[in-house]
Amino acid sequence: MMAHKLLSDVVVLISGSGSNLQSIIDNADNIGIKIQSVVSNKADAFGLERAKKAGIATQFIDHTQFATREAFDQALIQHINTLNPKLVILAGFMRILSADFINAFAGKILNIHPALLPKFKGLNTHQRAIDAHEEFAGATVHFVTNELDSGAIILQKSVAIESNDTAKSLAAKVLEQEHILYPIAIKKVLQK
Ligand code: GRF
């Protein structure tokens, strides 16, 4: 009889293309996870198609339908609470989460950020790295806390910035590394 591996339940939150989600889907067995739900705040997020194609349940929660950030976050909390996942994985989720959300899943929320934190928190990271004449750009997987892009770092991967790099070329190179980094970082957290 085949031994069944115990899989950890996770929920993934997205807002867009979902290329990191795709990498997590493709590596789910190796990471040892089952993606219970992919949640998007954008109806047209391509990541929702990726999830459906992989047979994963999807949930669209439209933030524009809520009067406040807190009300939207309550809807998110309610959905995720029905699933009771081990981790909540942010993969290009472009909403800042309120303290209520972060407290509800304290120590269980991961994010990937396209910079070598603590440098370049926030948006437009690649152009800022080029403008600052950095030698390296990169990506960071970290725990999410109440302070933006500031939680404990789990793993990082750097990419050399070449003299002819643009924000676009650099973003593509970093994204490629993100796809390798995120599955490894998730596995690392689950093995602790
Ligand atoms: C990635 O660059 C990630 O670092 C950032 O948002 C982007 C998401 O890309 N948080 P994708 O939706 O996974 O393709």
Short mmCIF file of C-alpha atoms and ligand atoms in Angstrom, two decimals:
data_model
loop_
_atom_site.label_atom_id
_atom_site.label_comp_id
_atom_site.label_asym_id
_atom_site.label_seq_id
_atom_site.Cartn_x
_atom_site.Cartn_y
_atom_site.Cartn_z
CA MET A 1 0.00 0.00 0.00
CA MET A 2 1.25 3.50 -0.81
CA ALA A 3 1.97 5.71 2.14
CA HIS A 4 0.02 8.96 2.00
CA LYS A 5 2.03 12.05 2.69
CA LEU A 6 0.41 14.45 5.14
CA LEU A 7 -0.24 17.68 3.27
CA SER A 8 -0.46 21.11 4.89
CA ASP A 9 -3.51 23.15 3.90
CA VAL A 10 -2.80 26.62 2.55
CA VAL A 11 -4.76 29.51 1.07
CA VAL A 12 -3.19 31.76 -1.58
CA LEU A 13 -4.19 35.42 -2.06
CA ILE A 14 -3.59 37.08 -5.42
CA SER A 15 -4.54 40.20 -7.38
CA GLY A 16 -2.98 39.61 -10.78
CA SER A 17 -1.07 37.35 -13.13
CA GLY A 18 -0.34 34.72 -10.53
CA SER A 19 2.94 33.48 -11.94
CA ASN A 20 4.14 32.84 -8.38
CA LEU A 21 0.87 31.02 -7.71
CA GLN A 22 1.63 28.87 -10.76
CA SER A 23 5.02 27.96 -9.39
CA ILE A 24 3.43 27.06 -6.03
CA ILE A 25 0.81 24.93 -7.83
CA ASP A 26 3.50 23.19 -9.88
CA ASN A 27 5.58 22.44 -6.78
CA ALA A 28 2.73 21.70 -4.35
CA ASP A 29 3.54 17.99 -4.00
CA ASN A 30 7.17 18.65 -3.31
CA ILE A 31 6.38 21.43 -0.83
CA GLY A 32 3.85 19.15 0.84
CA ILE A 33 0.84 21.45 0.54
CA LYS A 34 -2.75 21.35 -0.59
CA ILE A 35 -4.05 24.68 -1.88
CA GLN A 36 -7.58 24.85 -0.53
CA SER A 37 -8.57 28.15 -2.10
CA VAL A 38 -7.15 30.89 -4.30
CA VAL A 39 -8.65 34.24 -3.34
CA SER A 40 -8.52 37.34 -5.53
CA ASN A 41 -9.77 40.88 -4.97
CA LYS A 42 -9.76 41.36 -8.76
CA ALA A 43 -12.30 39.56 -10.94
CA ASP A 44 -10.00 39.48 -13.96
CA ALA A 45 -6.85 38.26 -12.18
CA PHE A 46 -5.28 35.68 -14.51
CA GLY A 47 -4.25 33.70 -11.45
CA LEU A 48 -7.91 32.69 -11.02
CA GLU A 49 -7.72 30.93 -14.41
CA ARG A 50 -4.52 29.19 -13.37
CA ALA A 51 -6.23 27.93 -10.21
CA LYS A 52 -9.32 26.70 -12.06
CA LYS A 53 -7.15 24.90 -14.58
CA ALA A 54 -5.44 23.10 -11.68
CA GLY A 55 -8.81 22.17 -10.17
CA ILE A 56 -8.42 24.49 -7.18
CA ALA A 57 -11.39 26.30 -5.64
CA THR A 58 -11.41 30.05 -6.26
CA GLN A 59 -13.01 32.95 -4.45
CA PHE A 60 -13.43 36.49 -5.75
CA ILE A 61 -13.90 39.02 -2.95
CA ASP A 62 -14.36 42.48 -4.46
CA HIS A 63 -12.80 45.11 -2.21
CA THR A 64 -14.76 47.88 -3.99
CA GLN A 65 -17.96 46.41 -2.56
CA PHE A 66 -16.89 47.19 1.01
CA ALA A 67 -17.07 50.61 2.65
CA THR A 68 -13.83 50.18 4.58
CA ARG A 69 -10.61 48.21 4.45
CA GLU A 70 -11.64 46.60 7.75
CA ALA A 71 -14.96 45.38 6.31
CA PHE A 72 -13.20 43.85 3.31
CA ASP A 73 -10.68 42.21 5.61
CA GLN A 74 -13.49 40.76 7.73
CA ALA A 75 -14.89 39.07 4.63
CA LEU A 76 -11.42 37.68 3.87
CA ILE A 77 -11.02 36.49 7.47
CA GLN A 78 -14.40 34.76 7.38
CA HIS A 79 -13.61 32.91 4.17
CA ILE A 80 -10.17 31.82 5.34
CA ASN A 81 -11.48 30.80 8.78
CA THR A 82 -13.84 28.29 7.17
CA LEU A 83 -10.74 26.58 5.76
CA ASN A 84 -8.46 26.83 8.81
CA PRO A 85 -5.22 26.72 6.77
CA LYS A 86 -1.75 26.32 8.15
CA LEU A 87 -0.46 29.20 6.04
CA VAL A 88 -1.91 32.20 4.22
CA ILE A 89 0.32 32.87 1.22
CA LEU A 90 0.32 36.30 -0.42
CA ALA A 91 1.41 36.03 -4.05
CA GLY A 92 1.06 39.40 -5.72
CA PHE A 93 -1.85 40.41 -3.48
CA MET A 94 -1.94 44.18 -3.90
CA ARG A 95 -3.95 45.23 -0.84
CA ILE A 96 -2.50 46.31 2.46
CA LEU A 97 -3.97 44.10 5.18
CA SER A 98 -5.39 45.57 8.39
CA ALA A 99 -4.20 44.71 11.88
CA ASP A 100 -7.34 42.58 12.38
CA PHE A 101 -6.38 40.35 9.47
CA ILE A 102 -2.76 40.07 10.52
CA ASN A 103 -3.72 39.27 14.11
CA ALA A 104 -6.26 36.67 12.94
CA PHE A 105 -3.47 34.70 11.22
CA ALA A 106 -0.46 35.85 13.21
CA GLY A 107 2.75 34.06 12.30
CA LYS A 108 1.05 32.25 9.41
CA ILE A 109 1.09 34.89 6.66
CA LEU A 110 3.88 34.86 4.07
CA ASN A 111 4.63 37.38 1.35
CA ILE A 112 7.10 37.65 -1.52
CA HIS A 113 8.53 41.07 -2.18
CA PRO A 114 10.59 41.95 -5.29
CA ALA A 115 13.56 43.51 -3.50
CA LEU A 116 16.31 42.63 -1.09
CA LEU A 117 14.56 43.74 2.09
CA PRO A 118 15.05 45.77 4.20
CA LYS A 119 15.94 47.81 1.12
CA PHE A 120 13.14 49.07 -1.13
CA LYS A 121 9.95 48.37 0.75
CA GLY A 122 6.75 49.30 -1.05
CA LEU A 123 6.26 49.75 -4.79
CA ASN A 124 8.43 50.43 -7.85
CA THR A 125 11.31 48.48 -6.34
CA HIS A 126 13.29 47.75 -9.51
CA GLN A 127 13.48 51.34 -10.74
CA ARG A 128 14.45 52.47 -7.25
CA ALA A 129 17.24 49.85 -7.08
CA ILE A 130 18.57 51.01 -10.49
CA ASP A 131 18.36 54.69 -9.51
CA ALA A 132 20.25 53.95 -6.30
CA HIS A 133 23.04 52.30 -8.38
CA GLU A 134 22.68 49.06 -6.47
CA GLU A 135 24.84 46.15 -7.60
CA PHE A 136 22.14 43.63 -6.79
CA ALA A 137 18.38 43.44 -6.89
CA GLY A 138 16.43 40.40 -5.76
CA ALA A 139 13.46 38.94 -3.96
CA THR A 140 12.57 38.28 -0.34
CA VAL A 141 10.07 35.90 1.23
CA HIS A 142 9.07 37.16 4.67
CA PHE A 143 6.45 36.87 7.37
CA VAL A 144 3.78 39.56 7.26
CA THR A 145 3.42 41.82 10.28
CA ASN A 146 1.65 45.11 10.89
CA GLU A 147 4.54 47.05 9.43
CA LEU A 148 4.69 46.96 5.62
CA ASP A 149 7.37 44.63 4.19
CA SER A 150 9.11 44.45 7.57
CA GLY A 151 8.41 40.99 9.06
CA ALA A 152 11.12 38.39 9.68
CA ILE A 153 12.93 37.33 6.53
CA ILE A 154 12.65 33.65 5.56
CA LEU A 155 14.76 33.53 2.39
CA GLN A 156 16.27 35.89 -0.16
CA LYS A 157 17.75 35.51 -3.61
CA SER A 158 19.82 38.17 -5.34
CA VAL A 159 20.18 39.03 -9.01
CA ALA A 160 23.01 41.15 -10.44
CA ILE A 161 21.95 44.49 -11.93
CA GLU A 162 23.66 44.94 -15.32
CA SER A 163 24.43 48.39 -16.72
CA ASN A 164 21.83 47.96 -19.48
CA ASP A 165 19.05 46.77 -17.18
CA THR A 166 15.74 48.59 -17.15
CA ALA A 167 13.06 48.23 -14.50
CA LYS A 168 11.32 45.87 -16.93
CA SER A 169 14.30 43.63 -17.68
CA LEU A 170 15.19 43.51 -14.01
CA ALA A 171 11.62 42.66 -13.01
CA ALA A 172 11.67 39.71 -15.42
CA LYS A 173 14.97 38.40 -14.03
CA VAL A 174 13.84 38.80 -10.43
CA LEU A 175 10.45 37.19 -11.14
CA GLU A 176 12.20 34.12 -12.54
CA GLN A 177 14.07 33.81 -9.24
CA GLU A 178 10.87 34.40 -7.24
CA HIS A 179 9.38 31.30 -8.86
CA ILE A 180 12.30 29.24 -7.53
CA LEU A 181 12.45 30.96 -4.15
CA TYR A 182 8.82 30.90 -3.00
CA PRO A 183 8.30 27.10 -3.01
CA ILE A 184 11.59 26.59 -1.15
CA ALA A 185 10.67 29.22 1.45
CA ILE A 186 7.19 27.75 2.04
CA LYS A 187 8.69 24.30 2.52
CA LYS A 188 11.23 25.73 4.93
CA VAL A 189 8.50 27.34 7.07
CA LEU A 190 6.44 24.14 7.15
CA GLN A 191 9.39 22.02 8.18
CA LYS A 192 9.99 24.07 11.33
C1 GRF B 1 5.81 39.69 -7.86
O1 GRF B 1 6.81 40.49 -8.39
C2 GRF B 1 5.85 39.72 -6.35
O2 GRF B 1 7.13 39.87 -5.84
C3 GRF B 1 5.04 40.94 -6.03
O3 GRF B 1 4.00 40.94 -6.98
C4 GRF B 1 4.42 40.25 -8.16
C5 GRF B 1 3.42 39.16 -8.42
O4 GRF B 1 3.59 38.55 -9.66
N1 GRF B 1 4.59 40.90 -4.66
P1 GRF B 1 2.70 37.28 -10.03
O5 GRF B 1 1.23 37.72 -9.91
O6 GRF B 1 3.04 36.19 -9.09
O7 GRF B 1 3.06 36.97 -11.45
#
